[in-house]
mmCIF file of N, CA and C in Angstrom:
data_model
loop_
_atom_site.group_PDB
_atom_site.id
_atom_site.type_symbol
_atom_site.label_atom_id
_atom_site.label_comp_id
_atom_site.label_asym_id
_atom_site.label_seq_id
_atom_site.Cartn_x
_atom_site.Cartn_y
_atom_site.Cartn_z
ATOM 1 N N MET H 131 23.928 -3.881 -85.379
ATOM 2 C CA MET H 131 24.233 -4.020 -86.774
ATOM 3 C C MET H 131 25.683 -4.451 -86.964
ATOM 4 N N GLY H 132 26.567 -4.170 -86.021
ATOM 5 C CA GLY H 132 27.945 -4.615 -86.120
ATOM 6 C C GLY H 132 28.860 -3.736 -86.945
ATOM 7 N N VAL H 133 28.448 -2.516 -87.242
ATOM 8 C CA VAL H 133 29.277 -1.613 -88.031
ATOM 9 C C VAL H 133 30.241 -0.871 -87.113
ATOM 10 N N LYS H 134 31.497 -0.797 -87.526
ATOM 11 C CA LYS H 134 32.502 -0.052 -86.776
ATOM 12 C C LYS H 134 33.013 1.070 -87.663
ATOM 13 N N LEU H 135 33.377 2.183 -87.038
ATOM 14 C CA LEU H 135 33.791 3.361 -87.774
ATOM 15 C C LEU H 135 35.216 3.744 -87.395
ATOM 16 N N ALA H 136 36.035 3.988 -88.402
ATOM 17 C CA ALA H 136 37.403 4.442 -88.195
ATOM 18 C C ALA H 136 37.591 5.768 -88.920
ATOM 19 N N ILE H 137 38.363 6.659 -88.308
ATOM 20 C CA ILE H 137 38.730 7.901 -88.980
ATOM 21 C C ILE H 137 40.081 7.675 -89.621
ATOM 22 N N ASP H 138 40.110 7.713 -90.945
ATOM 23 C CA ASP H 138 41.333 7.485 -91.714
ATOM 24 C C ASP H 138 42.138 8.782 -91.794
ATOM 25 N N ASP H 139 43.458 8.637 -91.931
ATOM 26 C CA ASP H 139 44.364 9.781 -92.082
ATOM 27 C C ASP H 139 44.203 10.793 -90.953
ATOM 28 N N PHE H 140 44.036 10.275 -89.730
ATOM 29 C CA PHE H 140 43.799 11.159 -88.599
ATOM 30 C C PHE H 140 44.958 12.124 -88.413
ATOM 31 N N GLY H 141 44.626 13.371 -88.189
ATOM 32 C CA GLY H 141 45.628 14.409 -87.997
ATOM 33 C C GLY H 141 45.870 15.249 -89.233
ATOM 34 N N THR H 142 45.226 14.908 -90.333
ATOM 35 C CA THR H 142 45.401 15.664 -91.575
ATOM 36 C C THR H 142 44.037 16.000 -92.173
ATOM 37 N N GLY H 143 44.029 16.937 -93.072
ATOM 38 C CA GLY H 143 42.834 17.265 -93.855
ATOM 39 C C GLY H 143 41.589 17.512 -93.035
ATOM 40 N N TYR H 144 40.548 16.758 -93.324
ATOM 41 C CA TYR H 144 39.247 16.963 -92.710
ATOM 42 C C TYR H 144 39.009 16.117 -91.465
ATOM 43 N N SER H 145 40.035 15.481 -90.920
ATOM 44 C CA SER H 145 39.841 14.617 -89.753
ATOM 45 C C SER H 145 39.825 15.452 -88.465
ATOM 46 N N SER H 146 38.752 16.160 -88.278
ATOM 47 C CA SER H 146 38.589 17.079 -87.157
ATOM 48 C C SER H 146 38.380 16.351 -85.833
ATOM 49 N N LEU H 147 38.888 16.965 -84.760
ATOM 50 C CA LEU H 147 38.659 16.409 -83.425
ATOM 51 C C LEU H 147 37.174 16.374 -83.085
ATOM 52 N N SER H 148 36.389 17.256 -83.661
ATOM 53 C CA SER H 148 34.952 17.272 -83.364
ATOM 54 C C SER H 148 34.266 15.976 -83.812
ATOM 55 N N TYR H 149 34.845 15.284 -84.788
ATOM 56 C CA TYR H 149 34.268 14.010 -85.225
ATOM 57 C C TYR H 149 34.280 12.980 -84.100
ATOM 58 N N LEU H 150 35.221 13.112 -83.173
ATOM 59 C CA LEU H 150 35.297 12.169 -82.065
ATOM 60 C C LEU H 150 34.081 12.272 -81.157
ATOM 61 N N LYS H 151 33.473 13.449 -81.100
ATOM 62 C CA LYS H 151 32.248 13.637 -80.320
ATOM 63 C C LYS H 151 31.004 13.422 -81.171
ATOM 64 N N GLN H 152 31.110 13.787 -82.425
ATOM 65 C CA GLN H 152 29.954 13.785 -83.316
ATOM 66 C C GLN H 152 29.556 12.366 -83.749
ATOM 67 N N PHE H 153 30.534 11.486 -83.921
ATOM 68 C CA PHE H 153 30.271 10.130 -84.403
ATOM 69 C C PHE H 153 30.743 9.099 -83.382
ATOM 70 N N ARG H 154 30.174 7.929 -83.420
ATOM 71 C CA ARG H 154 30.610 6.834 -82.553
ATOM 72 C C ARG H 154 31.789 6.131 -83.220
ATOM 73 N N VAL H 155 32.946 6.735 -83.088
ATOM 74 C CA VAL H 155 34.159 6.229 -83.719
ATOM 75 C C VAL H 155 34.750 5.112 -82.874
ATOM 76 N N ASN H 156 35.296 4.076 -83.540
ATOM 77 C CA ASN H 156 35.935 2.961 -82.848
ATOM 78 C C ASN H 156 37.454 2.984 -82.968
ATOM 79 N N LYS H 157 37.950 3.548 -84.079
ATOM 80 C CA LYS H 157 39.386 3.510 -84.347
ATOM 81 C C LYS H 157 39.861 4.814 -84.970
ATOM 82 N N LEU H 158 41.109 5.148 -84.663
ATOM 83 C CA LEU H 158 41.792 6.251 -85.335
ATOM 84 C C LEU H 158 42.942 5.660 -86.128
ATOM 85 N N LYS H 159 43.063 6.072 -87.355
ATOM 86 C CA LYS H 159 44.131 5.596 -88.219
ATOM 87 C C LYS H 159 45.115 6.745 -88.427
ATOM 88 N N ILE H 160 46.308 6.632 -87.828
ATOM 89 C CA ILE H 160 47.297 7.705 -87.893
ATOM 90 C C ILE H 160 47.858 7.798 -89.308
ATOM 91 N N ASP H 161 47.826 8.983 -89.852
ATOM 92 C CA ASP H 161 48.305 9.202 -91.213
ATOM 93 C C ASP H 161 49.790 8.876 -91.344
ATOM 94 N N ARG H 162 50.141 8.297 -92.468
ATOM 95 C CA ARG H 162 51.527 7.879 -92.723
ATOM 96 C C ARG H 162 52.515 9.036 -92.708
ATOM 97 N N SER H 163 52.044 10.259 -92.921
ATOM 98 C CA SER H 163 52.951 11.407 -92.909
ATOM 99 C C SER H 163 53.579 11.614 -91.531
ATOM 100 N N PHE H 164 52.914 11.169 -90.471
ATOM 101 C CA PHE H 164 53.480 11.252 -89.124
ATOM 102 C C PHE H 164 54.378 10.055 -88.821
ATOM 103 N N ILE H 165 54.140 8.955 -89.491
ATOM 104 C CA ILE H 165 54.881 7.715 -89.238
ATOM 105 C C ILE H 165 56.222 7.721 -89.965
ATOM 106 N N ARG H 166 56.270 8.298 -91.136
ATOM 107 C CA ARG H 166 57.453 8.247 -92.008
ATOM 108 C C ARG H 166 58.752 8.568 -91.268
ATOM 109 N N ASP H 167 58.806 9.671 -90.535
ATOM 110 C CA ASP H 167 60.039 10.093 -89.856
ATOM 111 C C ASP H 167 59.946 9.998 -88.334
ATOM 112 N N ILE H 168 59.077 9.149 -87.858
ATOM 113 C CA ILE H 168 58.796 9.060 -86.429
ATOM 114 C C ILE H 168 60.038 8.790 -85.574
ATOM 115 N N ALA H 169 61.003 8.058 -86.120
ATOM 116 C CA ALA H 169 62.200 7.700 -85.355
ATOM 117 C C ALA H 169 63.236 8.813 -85.324
ATOM 118 N N VAL H 170 63.102 9.818 -86.203
ATOM 119 C CA VAL H 170 64.122 10.867 -86.282
ATOM 120 C C VAL H 170 63.571 12.284 -86.122
ATOM 121 N N ASP H 171 62.271 12.452 -86.190
ATOM 122 C CA ASP H 171 61.662 13.773 -86.078
ATOM 123 C C ASP H 171 60.882 13.875 -84.766
ATOM 124 N N PRO H 172 61.363 14.669 -83.828
ATOM 125 C CA PRO H 172 60.685 14.783 -82.529
ATOM 126 C C PRO H 172 59.239 15.270 -82.637
ATOM 127 N N ASP H 173 58.941 16.088 -83.628
ATOM 128 C CA ASP H 173 57.565 16.569 -83.795
ATOM 129 C C ASP H 173 56.638 15.432 -84.217
ATOM 130 N N ASP H 174 57.080 14.613 -85.173
ATOM 131 C CA ASP H 174 56.271 13.460 -85.586
ATOM 132 C C ASP H 174 56.085 12.498 -84.421
ATOM 133 N N ALA H 175 57.126 12.279 -83.658
ATOM 134 C CA ALA H 175 57.039 11.399 -82.489
ATOM 135 C C ALA H 175 56.045 11.946 -81.471
ATOM 136 N N ALA H 176 56.100 13.250 -81.209
ATOM 137 C CA ALA H 176 55.201 13.866 -80.233
ATOM 138 C C ALA H 176 53.747 13.807 -80.694
ATOM 139 N N ILE H 177 53.515 14.090 -81.974
ATOM 140 C CA ILE H 177 52.148 14.047 -82.505
ATOM 141 C C ILE H 177 51.594 12.631 -82.433
ATOM 142 N N THR H 178 52.384 11.666 -82.834
ATOM 143 C CA THR H 178 51.938 10.271 -82.809
ATOM 144 C C THR H 178 51.662 9.813 -81.383
ATOM 145 N N THR H 179 52.541 10.152 -80.468
ATOM 146 C CA THR H 179 52.347 9.786 -79.066
ATOM 147 C C THR H 179 51.073 10.428 -78.521
ATOM 148 N N ALA H 180 50.827 11.676 -78.887
ATOM 149 C CA ALA H 180 49.619 12.367 -78.433
ATOM 150 C C ALA H 180 48.354 11.720 -78.990
ATOM 151 N N ILE H 181 48.381 11.328 -80.254
ATOM 152 C CA ILE H 181 47.215 10.669 -80.854
ATOM 153 C C ILE H 181 46.935 9.345 -80.150
ATOM 154 N N ILE H 182 47.980 8.568 -79.905
ATOM 155 C CA ILE H 182 47.809 7.281 -79.218
ATOM 156 C C ILE H 182 47.256 7.506 -77.811
ATOM 157 N N SER H 183 47.805 8.466 -77.101
ATOM 158 C CA SER H 183 47.358 8.766 -75.737
ATOM 159 C C SER H 183 45.900 9.226 -75.720
ATOM 160 N N MET H 184 45.553 10.111 -76.636
ATOM 161 C CA MET H 184 44.181 10.595 -76.718
ATOM 162 C C MET H 184 43.220 9.452 -77.025
ATOM 163 N N ALA H 185 43.601 8.606 -77.968
ATOM 164 C CA ALA H 185 42.760 7.465 -78.330
ATOM 165 C C ALA H 185 42.548 6.553 -77.128
ATOM 166 N N ARG H 186 43.605 6.284 -76.388
ATOM 167 C CA ARG H 186 43.504 5.448 -75.186
ATOM 168 C C ARG H 186 42.498 6.038 -74.195
ATOM 169 N N SER H 187 42.600 7.350 -73.966
ATOM 170 C CA SER H 187 41.709 7.979 -72.986
ATOM 171 C C SER H 187 40.254 7.986 -73.463
ATOM 172 N N LEU H 188 40.039 7.863 -74.770
ATOM 173 C CA LEU H 188 38.686 7.781 -75.328
ATOM 174 C C LEU H 188 38.248 6.342 -75.609
ATOM 175 N N ASN H 189 39.051 5.384 -75.180
ATOM 176 C CA ASN H 189 38.772 3.951 -75.403
ATOM 177 C C ASN H 189 38.644 3.593 -76.884
ATOM 178 N N LEU H 190 39.524 4.172 -77.692
ATOM 179 C CA LEU H 190 39.556 3.882 -79.121
ATOM 180 C C LEU H 190 40.795 3.070 -79.456
ATOM 181 N N LYS H 191 40.710 2.270 -80.477
ATOM 182 C CA LYS H 191 41.865 1.550 -81.007
ATOM 183 C C LYS H 191 42.622 2.479 -81.945
ATOM 184 N N VAL H 192 43.923 2.207 -82.091
ATOM 185 C CA VAL H 192 44.773 3.036 -82.948
ATOM 186 C C VAL H 192 45.455 2.168 -83.994
ATOM 187 N N ILE H 193 45.413 2.633 -85.237
ATOM 188 C CA ILE H 193 46.079 1.967 -86.350
ATOM 189 C C ILE H 193 47.113 2.937 -86.917
ATOM 190 N N ALA H 194 48.321 2.451 -87.157
ATOM 191 C CA ALA H 194 49.351 3.259 -87.820
ATOM 192 C C ALA H 194 49.503 2.745 -89.240
ATOM 193 N N GLU H 195 49.452 3.661 -90.200
ATOM 194 C CA GLU H 195 49.609 3.250 -91.589
ATOM 195 C C GLU H 195 50.956 3.712 -92.125
ATOM 196 N N GLY H 196 51.465 2.972 -93.090
ATOM 197 C CA GLY H 196 52.721 3.353 -93.729
ATOM 198 C C GLY H 196 53.962 2.922 -92.979
ATOM 199 N N VAL H 197 53.854 1.900 -92.150
ATOM 200 C CA VAL H 197 55.012 1.420 -91.386
ATOM 201 C C VAL H 197 55.910 0.606 -92.316
ATOM 202 N N GLU H 198 57.173 1.031 -92.416
ATOM 203 C CA GLU H 198 58.105 0.389 -93.345
ATOM 204 C C GLU H 198 59.394 -0.084 -92.697
ATOM 205 N N THR H 199 59.712 0.376 -91.475
ATOM 206 C CA THR H 199 61.004 0.039 -90.876
ATOM 207 C C THR H 199 60.846 -0.530 -89.470
ATOM 208 N N GLU H 200 61.885 -1.199 -89.022
ATOM 209 C CA GLU H 200 61.923 -1.729 -87.664
ATOM 210 C C GLU H 200 61.858 -0.599 -86.641
ATOM 211 N N ALA H 201 62.522 0.526 -86.927
ATOM 212 C CA ALA H 201 62.513 1.663 -85.994
ATOM 213 C C ALA H 201 61.091 2.206 -85.802
ATOM 214 N N GLN H 202 60.355 2.311 -86.891
ATOM 215 C CA GLN H 202 58.960 2.764 -86.792
ATOM 216 C C GLN H 202 58.140 1.755 -85.988
ATOM 217 N N MET H 203 58.313 0.487 -86.311
ATOM 218 C CA MET H 203 57.577 -0.575 -85.630
ATOM 219 C C MET H 203 57.880 -0.567 -84.134
ATOM 220 N N SER H 204 59.128 -0.445 -83.765
ATOM 221 C CA SER H 204 59.523 -0.436 -82.359
ATOM 222 C C SER H 204 58.906 0.744 -81.613
ATOM 223 N N PHE H 205 58.947 1.918 -82.223
ATOM 224 C CA PHE H 205 58.358 3.101 -81.594
ATOM 225 C C PHE H 205 56.873 2.872 -81.331
ATOM 226 N N LEU H 206 56.166 2.399 -82.331
ATOM 227 C CA LEU H 206 54.720 2.203 -82.208
ATOM 228 C C LEU H 206 54.381 1.125 -81.185
ATOM 229 N N ARG H 207 55.151 0.063 -81.178
ATOM 230 C CA ARG H 207 54.966 -1.001 -80.187
ATOM 231 C C ARG H 207 55.175 -0.451 -78.773
ATOM 232 N N GLU H 208 56.259 0.293 -78.618
ATOM 233 C CA GLU H 208 56.619 0.870 -77.322
ATOM 234 C C GLU H 208 55.545 1.829 -76.793
ATOM 235 N N HIS H 209 54.852 2.494 -77.708
ATOM 236 C CA HIS H 209 53.837 3.468 -77.304
ATOM 237 C C HIS H 209 52.411 2.921 -77.330
ATOM 238 N N GLY H 210 52.258 1.633 -77.556
ATOM 239 C CA GLY H 210 50.951 0.991 -77.421
ATOM 240 C C GLY H 210 50.016 1.094 -78.593
ATOM 241 N N CYS H 211 50.548 1.237 -79.790
ATOM 242 C CA CYS H 211 49.696 1.244 -80.982
ATOM 243 C C CYS H 211 49.090 -0.157 -81.162
ATOM 244 N N ASP H 212 47.796 -0.210 -81.451
ATOM 245 C CA ASP H 212 47.078 -1.489 -81.519
ATOM 246 C C ASP H 212 47.300 -2.266 -82.810
ATOM 247 N N GLU H 213 47.320 -1.569 -83.928
ATOM 248 C CA GLU H 213 47.418 -2.238 -85.222
ATOM 249 C C GLU H 213 48.404 -1.495 -86.117
ATOM 250 N N ILE H 214 49.071 -2.255 -86.976
ATOM 251 C CA ILE H 214 50.098 -1.709 -87.861
ATOM 252 C C ILE H 214 49.788 -2.126 -89.295
ATOM 253 N N GLN H 215 49.931 -1.176 -90.220
ATOM 254 C CA GLN H 215 49.795 -1.472 -91.643
ATOM 255 C C GLN H 215 51.030 -0.944 -92.360
ATOM 256 N N GLY H 216 51.483 -1.673 -93.347
ATOM 257 C CA GLY H 216 52.569 -1.146 -94.159
ATOM 258 C C GLY H 216 53.470 -2.203 -94.740
ATOM 259 N N TYR H 217 54.419 -1.738 -95.522
ATOM 260 C CA TYR H 217 55.350 -2.625 -96.211
ATOM 261 C C TYR H 217 56.284 -3.355 -95.254
ATOM 262 N N TYR H 218 56.347 -2.934 -94.004
ATOM 263 C CA TYR H 218 57.176 -3.654 -93.033
ATOM 264 C C TYR H 218 56.757 -5.122 -92.999
ATOM 265 N N PHE H 219 55.462 -5.369 -93.143
ATOM 266 C CA PHE H 219 54.946 -6.740 -93.127
ATOM 267 C C PHE H 219 54.844 -7.326 -94.524
ATOM 268 N N SER H 220 54.315 -6.532 -95.445
ATOM 269 C CA SER H 220 54.132 -7.042 -96.802
ATOM 270 C C SER H 220 53.687 -5.922 -97.732
ATOM 271 N N LYS H 221 54.122 -6.017 -98.964
ATOM 272 C CA LYS H 221 53.570 -5.152 -99.993
ATOM 273 C C LYS H 221 52.180 -5.693 -100.321
ATOM 274 N N PRO H 222 51.339 -4.926 -101.003
ATOM 275 C CA PRO H 222 50.006 -5.423 -101.349
ATOM 276 C C PRO H 222 50.093 -6.740 -102.125
ATOM 277 N N ILE H 223 49.244 -7.683 -101.751
ATOM 278 C CA ILE H 223 49.221 -8.989 -102.410
ATOM 279 C C ILE H 223 47.779 -9.385 -102.702
ATOM 280 N N THR H 224 47.620 -10.327 -103.599
ATOM 281 C CA THR H 224 46.283 -10.794 -103.983
ATOM 282 C C THR H 224 45.700 -11.674 -102.887
ATOM 283 N N ALA H 225 44.397 -11.928 -102.986
ATOM 284 C CA ALA H 225 43.718 -12.786 -102.014
ATOM 285 C C ALA H 225 44.337 -14.190 -102.001
ATOM 286 N N VAL H 226 44.698 -14.701 -103.155
ATOM 287 C CA VAL H 226 45.321 -16.033 -103.242
ATOM 288 C C VAL H 226 46.662 -16.023 -102.511
ATOM 289 N N GLU H 227 47.440 -14.961 -102.717
ATOM 290 C CA GLU H 227 48.739 -14.859 -102.038
ATOM 291 C C GLU H 227 48.566 -14.746 -100.525
ATOM 292 N N VAL H 228 47.522 -14.067 -100.084
ATOM 293 C CA VAL H 228 47.238 -13.979 -98.642
ATOM 294 C C VAL H 228 46.969 -15.372 -98.093
ATOM 295 N N ALA H 229 46.124 -16.118 -98.778
ATOM 296 C CA ALA H 229 45.802 -17.469 -98.324
ATOM 297 C C ALA H 229 47.060 -18.336 -98.267
ATOM 298 N N ASP H 230 47.871 -18.277 -99.299
ATOM 299 C CA ASP H 230 49.121 -19.047 -99.326
ATOM 300 C C ASP H 230 50.047 -18.643 -98.182
ATOM 301 N N LYS H 231 50.155 -17.341 -97.940
ATOM 302 C CA LYS H 231 51.020 -16.837 -96.868
ATOM 303 C C LYS H 231 50.534 -17.313 -95.496
ATOM 304 N N LEU H 232 49.220 -17.244 -95.293
ATOM 305 C CA LEU H 232 48.654 -17.689 -94.013
ATOM 306 C C LEU H 232 48.840 -19.184 -93.811
ATOM 307 N N LEU H 233 48.665 -19.952 -94.865
ATOM 308 C CA LEU H 233 48.862 -21.397 -94.763
ATOM 309 C C LEU H 233 50.312 -21.737 -94.459
ATOM 310 N N SER H 234 51.233 -21.072 -95.109
ATOM 311 C CA SER H 234 52.647 -21.378 -94.889
ATOM 312 C C SER H 234 53.079 -20.919 -93.489
ATOM 313 N N THR H 235 52.515 -19.848 -92.984
ATOM 314 C CA THR H 235 52.831 -19.376 -91.646
ATOM 315 C C THR H 235 52.260 -20.319 -90.602
ATOM 316 N N THR H 236 51.035 -20.786 -90.814
ATOM 317 C CA THR H 236 50.391 -21.695 -89.880
ATOM 318 C C THR H 236 51.144 -23.029 -89.805
ATOM 319 N N CYS H 237 51.572 -23.519 -90.942
ATOM 320 C CA CYS H 237 52.274 -24.802 -90.976
ATOM 321 C C CYS H 237 53.648 -24.705 -90.340
ATOM 322 N N ALA H 238 54.258 -23.523 -90.410
ATOM 323 C CA ALA H 238 55.601 -23.357 -89.866
ATOM 324 C C ALA H 238 55.604 -23.280 -88.354
ATOM 325 N N VAL H 239 54.446 -23.025 -87.750
ATOM 326 C CA VAL H 239 54.378 -22.868 -86.294
ATOM 327 C C VAL H 239 54.277 -24.157 -85.584
#
């Protein structure tokens, strides 16, 4: 069927570790609350590193949400995060703006 499942806001609320066994999950999306101070808070860094490591050992992809700074981006890159979301790349834009951005990026290469 081609359906993929991601656990959003992993590490908070109802995102239980048991879901990793209960469902055929493909991706974990690290909650932005861990990303916000990742470069200055050792606990956030440790939690994020542990989530990435656990995901790797389970053959899951990892997405970090709420990335806004170069320091956050560098940390996540260094630790092997697969996908990044956040204002570091762009604030929310319309579909037309996405198309324009992609065209201008493609032409510039």
